[in-house]
PDB file of C-alpha atoms and ligand atoms in Angstrom:
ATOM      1  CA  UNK A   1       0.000   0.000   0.000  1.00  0.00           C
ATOM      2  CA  UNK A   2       1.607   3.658  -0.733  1.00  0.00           C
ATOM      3  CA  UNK A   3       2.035   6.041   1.825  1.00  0.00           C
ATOM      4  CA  UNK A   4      -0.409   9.147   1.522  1.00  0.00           C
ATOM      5  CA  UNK A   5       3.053  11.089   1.332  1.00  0.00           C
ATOM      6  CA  UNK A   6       4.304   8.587  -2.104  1.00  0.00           C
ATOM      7  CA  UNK A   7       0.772   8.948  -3.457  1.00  0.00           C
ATOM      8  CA  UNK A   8       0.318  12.457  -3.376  1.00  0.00           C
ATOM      9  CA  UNK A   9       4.003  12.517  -4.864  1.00  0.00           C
ATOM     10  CA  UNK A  10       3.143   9.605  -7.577  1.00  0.00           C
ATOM     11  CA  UNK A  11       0.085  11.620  -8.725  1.00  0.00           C
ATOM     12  CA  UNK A  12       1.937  15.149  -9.127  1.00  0.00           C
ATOM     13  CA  UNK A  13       4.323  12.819 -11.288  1.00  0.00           C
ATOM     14  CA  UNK A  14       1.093  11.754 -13.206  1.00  0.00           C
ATOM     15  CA  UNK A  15       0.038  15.322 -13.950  1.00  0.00           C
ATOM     16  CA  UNK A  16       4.210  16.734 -14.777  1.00  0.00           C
ATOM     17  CA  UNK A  17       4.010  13.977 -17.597  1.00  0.00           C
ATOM     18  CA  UNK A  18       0.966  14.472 -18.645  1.00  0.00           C
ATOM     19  CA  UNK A  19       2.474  18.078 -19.004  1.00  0.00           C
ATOM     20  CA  UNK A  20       5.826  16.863 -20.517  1.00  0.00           C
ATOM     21  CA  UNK A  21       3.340  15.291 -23.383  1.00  0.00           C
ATOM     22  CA  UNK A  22       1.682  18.751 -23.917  1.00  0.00           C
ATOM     23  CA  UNK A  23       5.044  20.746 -23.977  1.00  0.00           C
ATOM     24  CA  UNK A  24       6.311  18.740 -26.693  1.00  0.00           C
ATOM     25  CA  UNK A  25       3.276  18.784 -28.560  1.00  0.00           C
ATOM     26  CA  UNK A  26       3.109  22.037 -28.620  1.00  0.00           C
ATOM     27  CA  UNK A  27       7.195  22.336 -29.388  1.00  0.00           C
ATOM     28  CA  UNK A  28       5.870  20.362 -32.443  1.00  0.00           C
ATOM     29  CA  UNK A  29       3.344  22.306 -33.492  1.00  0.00           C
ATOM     30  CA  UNK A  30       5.742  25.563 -33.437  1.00  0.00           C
ATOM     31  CA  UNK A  31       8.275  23.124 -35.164  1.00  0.00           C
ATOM     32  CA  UNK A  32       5.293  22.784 -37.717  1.00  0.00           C
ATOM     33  CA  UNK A  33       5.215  26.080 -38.277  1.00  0.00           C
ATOM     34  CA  UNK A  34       8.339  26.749 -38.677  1.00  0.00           C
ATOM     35  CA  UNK A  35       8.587  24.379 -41.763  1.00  0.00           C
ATOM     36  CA  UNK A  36      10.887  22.220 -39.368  1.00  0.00           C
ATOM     37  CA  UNK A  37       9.458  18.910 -40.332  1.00  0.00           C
ATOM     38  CA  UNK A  38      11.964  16.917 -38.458  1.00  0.00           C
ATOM     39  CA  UNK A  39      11.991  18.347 -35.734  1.00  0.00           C
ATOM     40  CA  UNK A  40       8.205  18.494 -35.364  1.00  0.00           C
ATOM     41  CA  UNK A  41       8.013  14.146 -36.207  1.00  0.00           C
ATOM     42  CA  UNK A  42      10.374  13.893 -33.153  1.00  0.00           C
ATOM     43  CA  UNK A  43       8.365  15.651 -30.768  1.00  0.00           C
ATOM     44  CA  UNK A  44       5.553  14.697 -31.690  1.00  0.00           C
ATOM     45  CA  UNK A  45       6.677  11.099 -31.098  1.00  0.00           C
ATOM     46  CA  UNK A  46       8.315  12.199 -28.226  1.00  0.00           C
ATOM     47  CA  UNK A  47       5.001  13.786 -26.434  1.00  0.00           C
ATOM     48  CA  UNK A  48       3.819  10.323 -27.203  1.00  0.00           C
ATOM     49  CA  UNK A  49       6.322   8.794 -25.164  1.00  0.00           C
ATOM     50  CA  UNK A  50       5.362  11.011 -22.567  1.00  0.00           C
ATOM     51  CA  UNK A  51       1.827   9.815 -22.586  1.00  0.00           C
ATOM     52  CA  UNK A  52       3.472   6.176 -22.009  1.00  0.00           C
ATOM     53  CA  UNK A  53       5.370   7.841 -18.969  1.00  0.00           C
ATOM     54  CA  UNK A  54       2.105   9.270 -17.752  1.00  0.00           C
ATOM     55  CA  UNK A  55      -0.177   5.768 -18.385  1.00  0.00           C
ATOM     56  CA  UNK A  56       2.530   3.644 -16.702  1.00  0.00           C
ATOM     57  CA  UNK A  57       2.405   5.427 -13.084  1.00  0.00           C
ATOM     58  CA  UNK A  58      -1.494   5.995 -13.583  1.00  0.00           C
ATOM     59  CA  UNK A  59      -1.679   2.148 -13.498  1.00  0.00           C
ATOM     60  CA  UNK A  60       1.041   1.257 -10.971  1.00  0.00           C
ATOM     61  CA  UNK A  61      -1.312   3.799  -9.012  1.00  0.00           C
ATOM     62  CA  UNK A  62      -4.354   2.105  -9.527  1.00  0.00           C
ATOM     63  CA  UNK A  63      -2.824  -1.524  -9.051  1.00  0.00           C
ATOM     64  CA  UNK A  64      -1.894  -0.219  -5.440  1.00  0.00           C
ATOM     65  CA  UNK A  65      -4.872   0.218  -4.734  1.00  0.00           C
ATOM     66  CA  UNK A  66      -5.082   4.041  -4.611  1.00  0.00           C
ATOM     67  CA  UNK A  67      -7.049   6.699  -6.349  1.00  0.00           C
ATOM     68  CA  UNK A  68      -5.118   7.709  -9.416  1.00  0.00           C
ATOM     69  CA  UNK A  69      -5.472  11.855  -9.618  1.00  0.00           C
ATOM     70  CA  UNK A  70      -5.200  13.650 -12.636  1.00  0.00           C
ATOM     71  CA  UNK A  71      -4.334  17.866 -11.344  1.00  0.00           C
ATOM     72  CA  UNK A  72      -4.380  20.708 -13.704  1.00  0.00           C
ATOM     73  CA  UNK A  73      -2.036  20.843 -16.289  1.00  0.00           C
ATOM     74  CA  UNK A  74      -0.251  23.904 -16.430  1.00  0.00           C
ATOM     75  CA  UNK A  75      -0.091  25.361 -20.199  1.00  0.00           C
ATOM     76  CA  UNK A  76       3.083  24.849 -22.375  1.00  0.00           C
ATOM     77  CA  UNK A  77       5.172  27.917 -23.621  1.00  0.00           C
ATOM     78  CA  UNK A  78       3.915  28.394 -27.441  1.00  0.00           C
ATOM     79  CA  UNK A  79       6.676  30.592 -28.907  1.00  0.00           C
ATOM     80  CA  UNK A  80      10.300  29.948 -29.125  1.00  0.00           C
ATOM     81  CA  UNK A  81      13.630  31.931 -30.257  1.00  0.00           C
ATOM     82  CA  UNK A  82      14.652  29.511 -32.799  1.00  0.00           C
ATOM     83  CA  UNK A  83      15.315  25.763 -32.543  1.00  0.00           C
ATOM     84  CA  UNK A  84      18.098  25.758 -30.541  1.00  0.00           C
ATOM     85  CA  UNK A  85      15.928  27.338 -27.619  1.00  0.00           C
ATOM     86  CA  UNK A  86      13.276  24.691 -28.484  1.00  0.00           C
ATOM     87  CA  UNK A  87      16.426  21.964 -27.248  1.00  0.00           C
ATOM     88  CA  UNK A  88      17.667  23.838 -24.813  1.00  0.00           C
ATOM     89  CA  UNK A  89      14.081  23.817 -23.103  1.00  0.00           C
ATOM     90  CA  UNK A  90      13.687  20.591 -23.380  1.00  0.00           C
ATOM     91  CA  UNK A  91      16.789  19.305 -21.908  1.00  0.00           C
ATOM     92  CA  UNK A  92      15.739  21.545 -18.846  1.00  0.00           C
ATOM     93  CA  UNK A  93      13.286  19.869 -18.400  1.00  0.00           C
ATOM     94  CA  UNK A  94      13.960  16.526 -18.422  1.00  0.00           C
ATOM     95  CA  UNK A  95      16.791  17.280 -16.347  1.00  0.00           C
ATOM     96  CA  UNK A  96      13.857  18.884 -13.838  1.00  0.00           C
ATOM     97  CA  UNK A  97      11.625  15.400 -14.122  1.00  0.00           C
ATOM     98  CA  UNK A  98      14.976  13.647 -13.261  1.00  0.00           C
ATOM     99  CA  UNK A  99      15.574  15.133 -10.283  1.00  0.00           C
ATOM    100  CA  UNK A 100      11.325  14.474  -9.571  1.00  0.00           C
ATOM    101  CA  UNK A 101      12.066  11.053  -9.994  1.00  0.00           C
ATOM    102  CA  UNK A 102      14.831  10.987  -8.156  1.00  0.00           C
ATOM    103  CA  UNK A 103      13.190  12.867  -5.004  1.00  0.00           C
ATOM    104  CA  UNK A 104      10.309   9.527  -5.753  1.00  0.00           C
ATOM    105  CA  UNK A 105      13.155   7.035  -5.623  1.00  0.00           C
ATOM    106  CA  UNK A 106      14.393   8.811  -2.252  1.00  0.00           C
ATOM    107  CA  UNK A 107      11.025   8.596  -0.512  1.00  0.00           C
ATOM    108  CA  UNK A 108      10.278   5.218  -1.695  1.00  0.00           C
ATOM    109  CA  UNK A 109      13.514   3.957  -0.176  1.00  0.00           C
ATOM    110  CA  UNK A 110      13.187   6.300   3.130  1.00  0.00           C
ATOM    111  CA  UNK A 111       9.826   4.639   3.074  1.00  0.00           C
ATOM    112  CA  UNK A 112      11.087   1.191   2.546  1.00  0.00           C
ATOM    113  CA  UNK A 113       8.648   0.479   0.089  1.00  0.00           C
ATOM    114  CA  UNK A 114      10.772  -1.609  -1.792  1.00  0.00           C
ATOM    115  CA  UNK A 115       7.795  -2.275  -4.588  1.00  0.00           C
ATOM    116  CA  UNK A 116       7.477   1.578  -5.672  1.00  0.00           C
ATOM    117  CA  UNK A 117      10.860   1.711  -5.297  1.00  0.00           C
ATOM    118  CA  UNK A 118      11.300  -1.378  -7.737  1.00  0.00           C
ATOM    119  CA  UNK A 119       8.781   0.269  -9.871  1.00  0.00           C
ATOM    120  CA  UNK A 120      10.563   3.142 -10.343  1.00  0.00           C
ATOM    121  CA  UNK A 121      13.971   2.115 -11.414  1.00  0.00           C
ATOM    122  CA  UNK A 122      12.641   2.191 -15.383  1.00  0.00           C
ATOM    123  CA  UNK A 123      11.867   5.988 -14.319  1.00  0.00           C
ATOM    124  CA  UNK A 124      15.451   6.242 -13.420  1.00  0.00           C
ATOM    125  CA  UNK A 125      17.004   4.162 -16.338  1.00  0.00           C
ATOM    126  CA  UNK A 126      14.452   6.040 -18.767  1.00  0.00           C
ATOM    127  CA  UNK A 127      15.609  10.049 -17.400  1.00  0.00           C
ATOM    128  CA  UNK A 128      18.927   8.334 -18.133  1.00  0.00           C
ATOM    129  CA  UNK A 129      18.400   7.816 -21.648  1.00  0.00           C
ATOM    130  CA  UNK A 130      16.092  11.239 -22.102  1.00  0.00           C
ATOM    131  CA  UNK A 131      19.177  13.487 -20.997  1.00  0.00           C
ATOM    132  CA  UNK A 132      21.257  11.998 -23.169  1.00  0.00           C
ATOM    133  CA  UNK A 133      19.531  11.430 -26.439  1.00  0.00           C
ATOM    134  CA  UNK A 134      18.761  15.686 -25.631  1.00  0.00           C
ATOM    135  CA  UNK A 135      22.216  16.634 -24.620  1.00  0.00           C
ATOM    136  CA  UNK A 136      23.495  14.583 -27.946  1.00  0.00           C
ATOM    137  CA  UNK A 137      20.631  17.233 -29.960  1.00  0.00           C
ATOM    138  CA  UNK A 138      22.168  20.085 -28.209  1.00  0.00           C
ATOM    139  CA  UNK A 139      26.092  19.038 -29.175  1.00  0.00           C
ATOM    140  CA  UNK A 140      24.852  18.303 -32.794  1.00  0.00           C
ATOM    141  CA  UNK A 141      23.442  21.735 -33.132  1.00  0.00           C
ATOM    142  CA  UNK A 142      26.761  23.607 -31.397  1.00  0.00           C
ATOM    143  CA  UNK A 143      28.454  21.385 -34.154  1.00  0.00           C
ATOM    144  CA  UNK A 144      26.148  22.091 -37.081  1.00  0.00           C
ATOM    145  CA  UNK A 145      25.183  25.576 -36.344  1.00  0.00           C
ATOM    146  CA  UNK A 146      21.590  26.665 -37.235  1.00  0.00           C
ATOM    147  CA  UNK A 147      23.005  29.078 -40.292  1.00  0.00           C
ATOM    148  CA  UNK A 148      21.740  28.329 -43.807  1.00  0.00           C
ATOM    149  CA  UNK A 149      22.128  24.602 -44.491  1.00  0.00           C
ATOM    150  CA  UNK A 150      22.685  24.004 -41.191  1.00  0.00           C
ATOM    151  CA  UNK A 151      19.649  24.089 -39.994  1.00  0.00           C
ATOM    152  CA  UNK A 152      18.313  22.243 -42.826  1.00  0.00           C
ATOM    153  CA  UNK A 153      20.596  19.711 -41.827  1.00  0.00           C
ATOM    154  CA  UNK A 154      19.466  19.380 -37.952  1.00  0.00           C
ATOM    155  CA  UNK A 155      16.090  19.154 -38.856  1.00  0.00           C
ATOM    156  CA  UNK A 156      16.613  16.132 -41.013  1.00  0.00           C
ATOM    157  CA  UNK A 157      18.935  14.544 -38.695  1.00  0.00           C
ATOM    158  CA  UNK A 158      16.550  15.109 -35.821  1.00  0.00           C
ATOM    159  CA  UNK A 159      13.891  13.887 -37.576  1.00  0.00           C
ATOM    160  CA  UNK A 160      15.697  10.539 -38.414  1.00  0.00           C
ATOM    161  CA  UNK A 161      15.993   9.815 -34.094  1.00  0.00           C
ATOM    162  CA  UNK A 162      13.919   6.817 -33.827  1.00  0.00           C
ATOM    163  CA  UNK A 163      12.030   6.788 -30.021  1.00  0.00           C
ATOM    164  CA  UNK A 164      12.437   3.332 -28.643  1.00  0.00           C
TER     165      UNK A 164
HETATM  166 FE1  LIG B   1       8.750  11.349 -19.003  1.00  0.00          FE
HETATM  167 FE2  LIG B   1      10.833  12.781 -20.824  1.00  0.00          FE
HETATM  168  O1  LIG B   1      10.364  12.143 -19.156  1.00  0.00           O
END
């Protein structure tokens, strides 16, 4: 059973993905915009992802026993510098839902609730993977640049990142 302390924690975790889903989508959708077609397919796929995120503690909620809780979703940011702002954003912020995740594992383990704390080592190898696949964006843009081809050239190469 999860302490009221892990729940409340597990459901604000619920409602950040939920909102990681909507930042991206929206990233997208300025992506779109932009004629950055690459760029737009990845985040897309990637808000996706987030929805997976989002579905998988909803259920390890529910399979406790406890009332999943779905809280309001604060609203995206909808305009954007230029791409390289888009990246830096979003590496910011997964670098914020690691360190949510990691304040989870803490207070599982504090808790010794060994099965939440179980549960959440995908979270942990997952943020692992997240940083880097955005930190290796970030170093491809520093090495492309964003000026005339260049940018051409990111957007393709972005667009070609599969999401596992
Ligand atoms: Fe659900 Fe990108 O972390």
């Amino acid at each position: 059973m999860l302490s009221k302390n892990l729940l409340k924690k597990l459901n604000e975790q619920v409602t950040l993905e939920f909102y990681s889903s909507n930042l991206y989508l929206q990233m997208s959708s300025w992506c779109n915009h932009k004629g950055l077609e690459g760029s737009a397919k990845f985040l897309r796929d990637h808000a996706n992802d987030e929805m997976s995120h989002m579905q998988k503690i909803f259920s390890y909620v529910q399979d406790t026993g406890a009332l999943a809780i779905i809280d309001t979703i604060e609203k995206p940011i909808i305009a954007f510098e230029n791409l390289l702002e888009v990246f830096v954003q979003t590496y910011e912020h997964e670098k914020m839902i690691t360190s949510k995740i990691n304040e989870l594992v803490d207070i599982a383990l504090s808790e010794k609730d060994f099965s939440t704390f179980n549960f959440l080592q995908w979270y942990v190898a997952e943020q692992h993977e997240e940083e880097k696949l955005f930190k290796s964006i970030l170093d491809k843009i520093e090495v492309i640049g964003l000026d005339g081809r260049g940018l051409f050239m990111i957007d393709r190469e972005i667009g070609n990142i599969t999401i596992h």
